[in-house]
Short mmCIF file of C-alpha atoms in Angstrom, two decimals:
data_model
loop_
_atom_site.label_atom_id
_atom_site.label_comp_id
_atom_site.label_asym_id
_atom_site.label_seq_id
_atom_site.Cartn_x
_atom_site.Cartn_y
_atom_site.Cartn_z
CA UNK A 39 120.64 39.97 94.30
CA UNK A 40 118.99 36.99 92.56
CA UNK A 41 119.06 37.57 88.48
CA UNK A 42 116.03 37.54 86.78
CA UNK A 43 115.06 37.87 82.94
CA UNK A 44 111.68 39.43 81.73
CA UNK A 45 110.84 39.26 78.01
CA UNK A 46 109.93 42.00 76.29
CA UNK A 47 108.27 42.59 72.99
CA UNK A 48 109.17 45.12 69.58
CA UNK A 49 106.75 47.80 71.66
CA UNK A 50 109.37 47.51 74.64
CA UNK A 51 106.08 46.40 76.55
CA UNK A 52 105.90 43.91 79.17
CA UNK A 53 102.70 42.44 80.45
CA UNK A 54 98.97 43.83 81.41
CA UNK A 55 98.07 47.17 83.29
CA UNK A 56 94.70 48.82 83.24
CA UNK A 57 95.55 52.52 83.72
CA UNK A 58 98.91 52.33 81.88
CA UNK A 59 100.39 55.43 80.43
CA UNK A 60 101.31 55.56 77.63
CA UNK A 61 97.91 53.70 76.51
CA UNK A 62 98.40 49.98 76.01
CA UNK A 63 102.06 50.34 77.09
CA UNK A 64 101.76 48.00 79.83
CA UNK A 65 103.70 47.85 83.19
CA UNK A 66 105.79 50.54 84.37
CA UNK A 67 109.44 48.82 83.64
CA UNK A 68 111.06 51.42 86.37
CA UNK A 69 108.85 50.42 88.99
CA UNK A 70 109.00 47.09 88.32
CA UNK A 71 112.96 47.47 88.36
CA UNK A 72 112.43 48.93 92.06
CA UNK A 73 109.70 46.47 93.65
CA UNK A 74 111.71 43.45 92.18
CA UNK A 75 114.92 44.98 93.88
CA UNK A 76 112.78 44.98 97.03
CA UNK A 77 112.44 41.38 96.84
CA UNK A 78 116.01 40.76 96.20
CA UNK A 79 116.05 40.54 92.79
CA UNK A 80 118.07 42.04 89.58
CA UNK A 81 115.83 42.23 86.61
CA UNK A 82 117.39 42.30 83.14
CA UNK A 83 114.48 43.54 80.36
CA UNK A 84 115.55 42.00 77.06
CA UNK A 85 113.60 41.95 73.90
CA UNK A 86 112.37 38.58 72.74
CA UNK A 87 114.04 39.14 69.35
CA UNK A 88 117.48 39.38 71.36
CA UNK A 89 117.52 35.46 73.10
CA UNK A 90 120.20 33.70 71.33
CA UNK A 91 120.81 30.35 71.62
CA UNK A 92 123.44 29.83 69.89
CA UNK A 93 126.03 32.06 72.65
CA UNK A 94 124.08 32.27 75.64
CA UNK A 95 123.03 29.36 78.42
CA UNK A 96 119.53 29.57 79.80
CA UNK A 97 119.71 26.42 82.31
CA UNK A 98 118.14 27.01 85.01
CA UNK A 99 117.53 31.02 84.75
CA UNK A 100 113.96 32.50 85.96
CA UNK A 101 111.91 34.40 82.86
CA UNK A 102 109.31 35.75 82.75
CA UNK A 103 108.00 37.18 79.68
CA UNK A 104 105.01 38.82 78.13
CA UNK A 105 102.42 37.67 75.16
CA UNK A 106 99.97 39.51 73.00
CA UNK A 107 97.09 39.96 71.90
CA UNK A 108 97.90 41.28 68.33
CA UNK A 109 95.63 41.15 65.49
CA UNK A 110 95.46 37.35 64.11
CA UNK A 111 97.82 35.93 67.03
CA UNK A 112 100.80 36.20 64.58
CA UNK A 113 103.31 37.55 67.27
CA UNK A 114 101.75 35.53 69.70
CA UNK A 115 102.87 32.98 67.47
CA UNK A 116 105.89 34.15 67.46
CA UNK A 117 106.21 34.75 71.45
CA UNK A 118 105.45 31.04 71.34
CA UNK A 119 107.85 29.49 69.19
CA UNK A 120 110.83 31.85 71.76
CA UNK A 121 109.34 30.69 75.31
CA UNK A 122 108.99 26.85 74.01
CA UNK A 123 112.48 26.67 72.67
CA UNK A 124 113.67 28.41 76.23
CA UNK A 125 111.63 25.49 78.41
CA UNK A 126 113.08 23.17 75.92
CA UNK A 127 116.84 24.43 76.49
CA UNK A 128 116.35 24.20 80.40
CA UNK A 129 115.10 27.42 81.02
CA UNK A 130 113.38 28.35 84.18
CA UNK A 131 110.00 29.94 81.87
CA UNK A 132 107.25 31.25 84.35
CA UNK A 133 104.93 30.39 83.98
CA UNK A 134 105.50 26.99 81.78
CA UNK A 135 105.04 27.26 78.09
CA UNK A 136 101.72 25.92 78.58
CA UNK A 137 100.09 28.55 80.17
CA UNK A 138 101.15 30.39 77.05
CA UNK A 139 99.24 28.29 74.87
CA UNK A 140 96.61 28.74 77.21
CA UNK A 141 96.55 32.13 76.99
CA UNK A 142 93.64 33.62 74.66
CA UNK A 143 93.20 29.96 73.35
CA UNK A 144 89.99 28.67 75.44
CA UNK A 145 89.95 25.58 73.35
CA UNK A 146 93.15 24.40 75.31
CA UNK A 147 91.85 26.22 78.15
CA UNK A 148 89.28 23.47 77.78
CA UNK A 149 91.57 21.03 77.54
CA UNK A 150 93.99 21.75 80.08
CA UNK A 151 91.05 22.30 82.68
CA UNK A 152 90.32 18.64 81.97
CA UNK A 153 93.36 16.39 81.80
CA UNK A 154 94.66 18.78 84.57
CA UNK A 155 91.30 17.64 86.96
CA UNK A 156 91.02 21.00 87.92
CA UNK A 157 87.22 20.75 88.12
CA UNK A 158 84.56 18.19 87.02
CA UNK A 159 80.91 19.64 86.99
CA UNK A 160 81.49 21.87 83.76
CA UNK A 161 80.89 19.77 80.85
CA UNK A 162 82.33 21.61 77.59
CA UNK A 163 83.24 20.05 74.34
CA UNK A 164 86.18 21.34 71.70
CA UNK A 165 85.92 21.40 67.79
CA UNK A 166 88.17 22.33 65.13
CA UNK A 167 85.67 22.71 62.48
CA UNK A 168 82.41 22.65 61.15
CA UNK A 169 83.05 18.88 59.75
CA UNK A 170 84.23 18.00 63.36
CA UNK A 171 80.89 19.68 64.58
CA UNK A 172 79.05 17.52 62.16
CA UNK A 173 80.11 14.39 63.50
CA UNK A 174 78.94 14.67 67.28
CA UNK A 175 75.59 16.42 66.39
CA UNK A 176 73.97 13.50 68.73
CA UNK A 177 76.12 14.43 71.71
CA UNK A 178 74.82 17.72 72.35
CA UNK A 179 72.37 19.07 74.43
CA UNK A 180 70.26 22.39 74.09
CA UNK A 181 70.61 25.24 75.28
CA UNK A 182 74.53 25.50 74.84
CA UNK A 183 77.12 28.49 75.53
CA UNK A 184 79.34 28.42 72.55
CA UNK A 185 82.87 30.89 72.55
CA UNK A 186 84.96 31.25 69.90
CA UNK A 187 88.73 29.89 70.57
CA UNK A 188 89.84 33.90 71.28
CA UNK A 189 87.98 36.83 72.55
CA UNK A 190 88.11 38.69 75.98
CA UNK A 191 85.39 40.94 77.25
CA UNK A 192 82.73 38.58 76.51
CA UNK A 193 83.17 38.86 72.68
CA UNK A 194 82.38 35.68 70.84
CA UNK A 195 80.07 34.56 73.40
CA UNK A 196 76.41 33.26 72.97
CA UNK A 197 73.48 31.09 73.98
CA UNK A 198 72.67 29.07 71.34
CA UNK A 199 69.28 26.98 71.45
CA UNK A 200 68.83 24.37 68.44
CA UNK A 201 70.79 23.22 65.52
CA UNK A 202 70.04 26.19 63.21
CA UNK A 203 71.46 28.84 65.91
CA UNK A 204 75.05 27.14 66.21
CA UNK A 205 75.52 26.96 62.51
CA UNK A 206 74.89 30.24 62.15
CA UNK A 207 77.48 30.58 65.01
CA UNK A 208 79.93 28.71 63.52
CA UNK A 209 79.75 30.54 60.18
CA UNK A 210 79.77 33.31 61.80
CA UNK A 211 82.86 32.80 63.58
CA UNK A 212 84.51 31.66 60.29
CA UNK A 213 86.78 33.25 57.67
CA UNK A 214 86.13 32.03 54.02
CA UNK A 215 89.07 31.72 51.95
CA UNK A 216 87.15 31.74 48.95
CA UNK A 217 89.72 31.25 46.37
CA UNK A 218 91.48 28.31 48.32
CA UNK A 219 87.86 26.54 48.76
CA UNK A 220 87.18 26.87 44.79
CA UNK A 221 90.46 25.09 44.11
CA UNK A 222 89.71 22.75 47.22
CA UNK A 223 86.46 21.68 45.11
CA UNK A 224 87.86 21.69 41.61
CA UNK A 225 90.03 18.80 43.57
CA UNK A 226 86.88 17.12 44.67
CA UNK A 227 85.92 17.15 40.70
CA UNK A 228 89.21 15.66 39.46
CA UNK A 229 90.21 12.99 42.39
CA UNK A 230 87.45 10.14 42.81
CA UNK A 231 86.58 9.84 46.38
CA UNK A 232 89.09 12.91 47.87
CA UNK A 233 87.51 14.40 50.38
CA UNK A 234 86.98 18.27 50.69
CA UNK A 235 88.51 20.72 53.65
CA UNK A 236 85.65 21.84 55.32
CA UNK A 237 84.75 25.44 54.69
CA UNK A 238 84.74 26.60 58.26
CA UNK A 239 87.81 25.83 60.19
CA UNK A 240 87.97 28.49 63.28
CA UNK A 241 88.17 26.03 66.22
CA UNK A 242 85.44 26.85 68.90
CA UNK A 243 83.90 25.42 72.04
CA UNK A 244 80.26 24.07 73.42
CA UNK A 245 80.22 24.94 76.86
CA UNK A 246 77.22 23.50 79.09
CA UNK A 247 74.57 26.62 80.37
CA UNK A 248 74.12 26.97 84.00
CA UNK A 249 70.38 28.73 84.15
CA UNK A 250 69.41 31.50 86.10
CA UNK A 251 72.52 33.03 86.93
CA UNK A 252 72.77 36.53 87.83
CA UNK A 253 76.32 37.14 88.41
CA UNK A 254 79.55 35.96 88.38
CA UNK A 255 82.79 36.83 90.14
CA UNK A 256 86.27 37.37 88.64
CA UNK A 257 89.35 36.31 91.44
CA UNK A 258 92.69 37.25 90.75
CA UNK A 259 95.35 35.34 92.98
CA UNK A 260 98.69 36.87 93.17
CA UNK A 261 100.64 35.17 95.35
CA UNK A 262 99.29 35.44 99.39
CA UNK A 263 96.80 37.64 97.90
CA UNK A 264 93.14 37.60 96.41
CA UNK A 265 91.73 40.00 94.61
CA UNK A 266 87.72 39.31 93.80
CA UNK A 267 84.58 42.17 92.10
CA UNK A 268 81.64 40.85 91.45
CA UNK A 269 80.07 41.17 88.15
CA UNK A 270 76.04 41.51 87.35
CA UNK A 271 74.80 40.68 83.78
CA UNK A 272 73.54 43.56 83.18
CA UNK A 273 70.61 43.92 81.05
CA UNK A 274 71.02 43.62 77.31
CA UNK A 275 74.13 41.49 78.07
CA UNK A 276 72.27 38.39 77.43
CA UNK A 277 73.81 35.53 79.52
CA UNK A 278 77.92 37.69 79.63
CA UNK A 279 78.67 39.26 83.07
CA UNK A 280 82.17 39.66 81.76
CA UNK A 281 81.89 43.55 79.15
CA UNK A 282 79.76 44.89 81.82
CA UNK A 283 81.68 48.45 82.95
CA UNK A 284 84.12 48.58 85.88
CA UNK A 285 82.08 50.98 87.41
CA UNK A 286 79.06 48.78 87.53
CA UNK A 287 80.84 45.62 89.14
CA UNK A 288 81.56 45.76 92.81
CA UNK A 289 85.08 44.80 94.52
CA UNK A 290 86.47 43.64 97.79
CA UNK A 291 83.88 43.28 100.35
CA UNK A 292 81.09 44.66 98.88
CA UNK A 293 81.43 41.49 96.22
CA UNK A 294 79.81 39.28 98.55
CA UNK A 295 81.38 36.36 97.86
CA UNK A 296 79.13 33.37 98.76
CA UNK A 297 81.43 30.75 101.51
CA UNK A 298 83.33 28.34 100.23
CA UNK A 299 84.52 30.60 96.84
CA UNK A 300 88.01 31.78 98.53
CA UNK A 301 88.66 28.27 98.93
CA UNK A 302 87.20 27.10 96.03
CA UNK A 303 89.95 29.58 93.77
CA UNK A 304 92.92 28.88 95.94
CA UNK A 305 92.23 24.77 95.05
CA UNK A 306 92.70 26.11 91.89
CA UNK A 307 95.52 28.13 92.05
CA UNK A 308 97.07 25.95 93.80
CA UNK A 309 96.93 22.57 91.11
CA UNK A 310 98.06 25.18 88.34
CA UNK A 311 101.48 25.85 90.17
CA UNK A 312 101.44 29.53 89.00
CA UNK A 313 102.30 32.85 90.20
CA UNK A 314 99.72 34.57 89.20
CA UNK A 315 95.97 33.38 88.04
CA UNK A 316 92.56 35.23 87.03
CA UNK A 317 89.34 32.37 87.52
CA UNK A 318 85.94 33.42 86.45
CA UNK A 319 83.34 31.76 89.02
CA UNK A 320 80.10 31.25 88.63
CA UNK A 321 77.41 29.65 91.83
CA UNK A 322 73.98 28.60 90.94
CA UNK A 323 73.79 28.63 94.89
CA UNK A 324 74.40 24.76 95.71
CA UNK A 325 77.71 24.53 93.63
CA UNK A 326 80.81 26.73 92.41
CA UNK A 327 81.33 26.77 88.81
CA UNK A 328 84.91 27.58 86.94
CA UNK A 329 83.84 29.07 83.72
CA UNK A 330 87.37 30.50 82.62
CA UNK A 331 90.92 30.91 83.82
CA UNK A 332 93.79 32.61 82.26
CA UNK A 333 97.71 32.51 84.58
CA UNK A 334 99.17 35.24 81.76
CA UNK A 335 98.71 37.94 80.68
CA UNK A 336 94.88 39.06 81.95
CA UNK A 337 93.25 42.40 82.39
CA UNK A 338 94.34 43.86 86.25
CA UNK A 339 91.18 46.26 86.58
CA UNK A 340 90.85 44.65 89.34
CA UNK A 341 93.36 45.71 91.65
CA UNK A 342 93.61 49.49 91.24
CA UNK A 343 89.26 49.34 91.61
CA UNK A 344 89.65 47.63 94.67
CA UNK A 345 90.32 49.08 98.29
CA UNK A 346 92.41 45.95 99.45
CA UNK A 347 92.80 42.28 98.96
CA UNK A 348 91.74 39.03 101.09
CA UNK A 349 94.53 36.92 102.44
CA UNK A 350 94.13 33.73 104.33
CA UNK A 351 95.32 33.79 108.13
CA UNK A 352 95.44 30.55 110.37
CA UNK A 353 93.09 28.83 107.63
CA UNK A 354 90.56 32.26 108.15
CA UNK A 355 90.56 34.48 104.94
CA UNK A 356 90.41 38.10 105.96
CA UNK A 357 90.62 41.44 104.25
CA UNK A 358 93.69 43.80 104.33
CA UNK A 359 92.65 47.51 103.30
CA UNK A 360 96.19 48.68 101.33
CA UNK A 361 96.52 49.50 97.88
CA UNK A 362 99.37 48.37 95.72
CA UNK A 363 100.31 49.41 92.26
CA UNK A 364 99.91 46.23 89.98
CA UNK A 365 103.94 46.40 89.58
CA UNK A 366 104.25 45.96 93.29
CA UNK A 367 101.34 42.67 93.16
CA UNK A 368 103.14 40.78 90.22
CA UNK A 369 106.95 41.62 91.37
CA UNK A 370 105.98 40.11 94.67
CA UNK A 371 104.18 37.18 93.48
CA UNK A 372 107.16 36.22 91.25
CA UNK A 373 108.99 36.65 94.46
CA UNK A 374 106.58 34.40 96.65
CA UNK A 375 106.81 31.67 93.53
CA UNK A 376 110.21 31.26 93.58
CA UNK A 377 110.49 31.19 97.59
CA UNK A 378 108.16 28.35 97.70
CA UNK A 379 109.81 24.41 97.66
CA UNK A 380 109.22 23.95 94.17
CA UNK A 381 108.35 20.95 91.51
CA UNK A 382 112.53 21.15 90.09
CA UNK A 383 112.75 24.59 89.14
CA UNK A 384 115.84 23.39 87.25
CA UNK A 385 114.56 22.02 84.45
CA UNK A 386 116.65 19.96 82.20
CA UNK A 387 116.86 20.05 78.58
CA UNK A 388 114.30 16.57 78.26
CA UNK A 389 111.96 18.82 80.63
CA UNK A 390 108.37 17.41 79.42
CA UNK A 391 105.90 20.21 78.44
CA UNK A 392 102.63 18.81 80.36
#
């Protein structure tokens, strides 16, 4: 048996699972114990509080690890400061630390979609403030979708029109520290020339509006296989197919995925170097759009609401009718990772981040 490490946090919980009982308890550890034994591997569950550096070698050793989505990212934070320092000591981290920072942060989403060439025909733009904002007024073009950094479920999300709208937006999204911005302008009063913090610092993002879309689709790829549901924007939803209700999207077959999207997602997948990925699509019905993508840490809805998966056979995608608990999907994708012939999956302690 191959060892292999997974991370858990204070909750003992370890990853995503819609369905999971207790609520929000995530996986089922047990049955992930017994599908990663199936694929010939011994997984240890240790708490993230528990790696120590000081008495214990990580070179080289598969993790994988959970993150959260806590109020105000603070054990996120903390999840991030543990799986950095393990890629940094020579740790095998899956997926890199990256994808971490990814995770629930579409402002390096943003980022990492760009300098990573995933895709070039979405145009977006990334600001840490409303000073920054200020300063590229000229560059932007109306209608706009702007997102906060964080937010899942469509929350955060909106079509903004003219100037006026995405202040609002952006003050909107913002937490005043009133006390700190008092003292911030008594400064402005006593130093000639300082110049004030500006009031609204939640980063965000200006993402460019594809018109006249009806739909999207959401693609999970775990390993060899492809999970995919269409989802309407439903009325009332304004321009978010994402929030809609499970029961109104529609899975598998009956998603009718337009040609070219299987591929389109695998491209994907396959520049990322991941186990796992979710990719929100859009098609305006001459080109495919990638709108988000998270390789950590999503929502799984989709596998339990679907009656199989696609998987590509002698370059033909077809669809498999099996179900598979979500513990069986992400055991074996780990599994098909680590089989492939890797980018050094020994990573030495000057490993570069990106």
């Amino acid at each position: 048996m191959k060892p292999i490490t997974a991370l858990i946090d204070y909750k003992s919980k370890f990853g995503s699972k819609h369905f999971d009982t207790p609520y929000r308890s995530g996986m089922d550890k047990q049955k992930l114990s017994t599908y990663f034994q199936d694929a010939g591997f011994d997984i240890d569950f240790k708490f993230l509080n528990e790696i120590d550096f000081r008495n214990e070698d990580y070179e080289g050793h598969p993790i994988i690890y959970t993150s959260s989505e806590d109020i105000g990212y603070h054990y996120k934070s903390y999840i991030e400061d543990v799986i950095l320092a393990l890629e940094l000591s020579g740790a095998n981290v899956i997926p890199s630390f990256k994808h971490l920072r990814m995770n629930n942060n579409k402002a390096f989403m943003e980022m990492m979609r760009d300098y990573a060439e995933i895709t070039n025909n979405m145009h977006a733009m990334v600001f840490g403030c409303m000073k920054d904002l200020k300063m590229r007024l000229g560059t932007i073009k109306y209608p706009v979708v702007f997102k906060t950094a964080s937010g899942a479920s469509g929350t955060g999300v909106a079509l903004v029109r003219n100037e006026r709208e995405l202040f609002a937006k952006v003050k909107e999204a913002s937490t005043r520290h009133y006390k700190m911005d008092l003292k911030d302008h008594v400064r402005s009063l006593r130093h000639k020339g300082y110049i004030k913090e500006s009031v609204y610092r939640e980063k965000f993002i200006l993402q460019e509006f594809i018109p006249e879309l009806v739909n999207d689709w959401k693609v999970y790829l775990f390993g060899e296989k492809l999970y995919i549901f269409k989802r309407p924007i439903l009325n009332g939803r304004g321009i978010k197919a994402s929030g809609g209700g499970y029961d109104n999207y529609f899975y598998g077959e009956e998603a009718e995925a337009p040609e070219g999207l299987f591929d389109y997602a695998l491209d994907i997948f396959n520049k990322l170097n991941v186990p796992h990925l979710s990719i929100d699509i859009a098609y305006d019905g001459k080109e495919f759009y990638l709108i988000e993508f998270q390789s950590l840490y999503f929502g799984t809805a989709g596998i339990p609401y679907s009656k199989g998966f696609f998987t590509k056979k002698d370059k033909t995608w077809v669809f498999v009718s099996q179900r598979f608990e979500i513990e069986k999907v992400f055991a074996d994708s780990i599994a098909h990772y680590l089989a492939q012939e890797p980018i050094d999956l020994h990573r030495s302690k000057t490993h570069q981040l990106i």
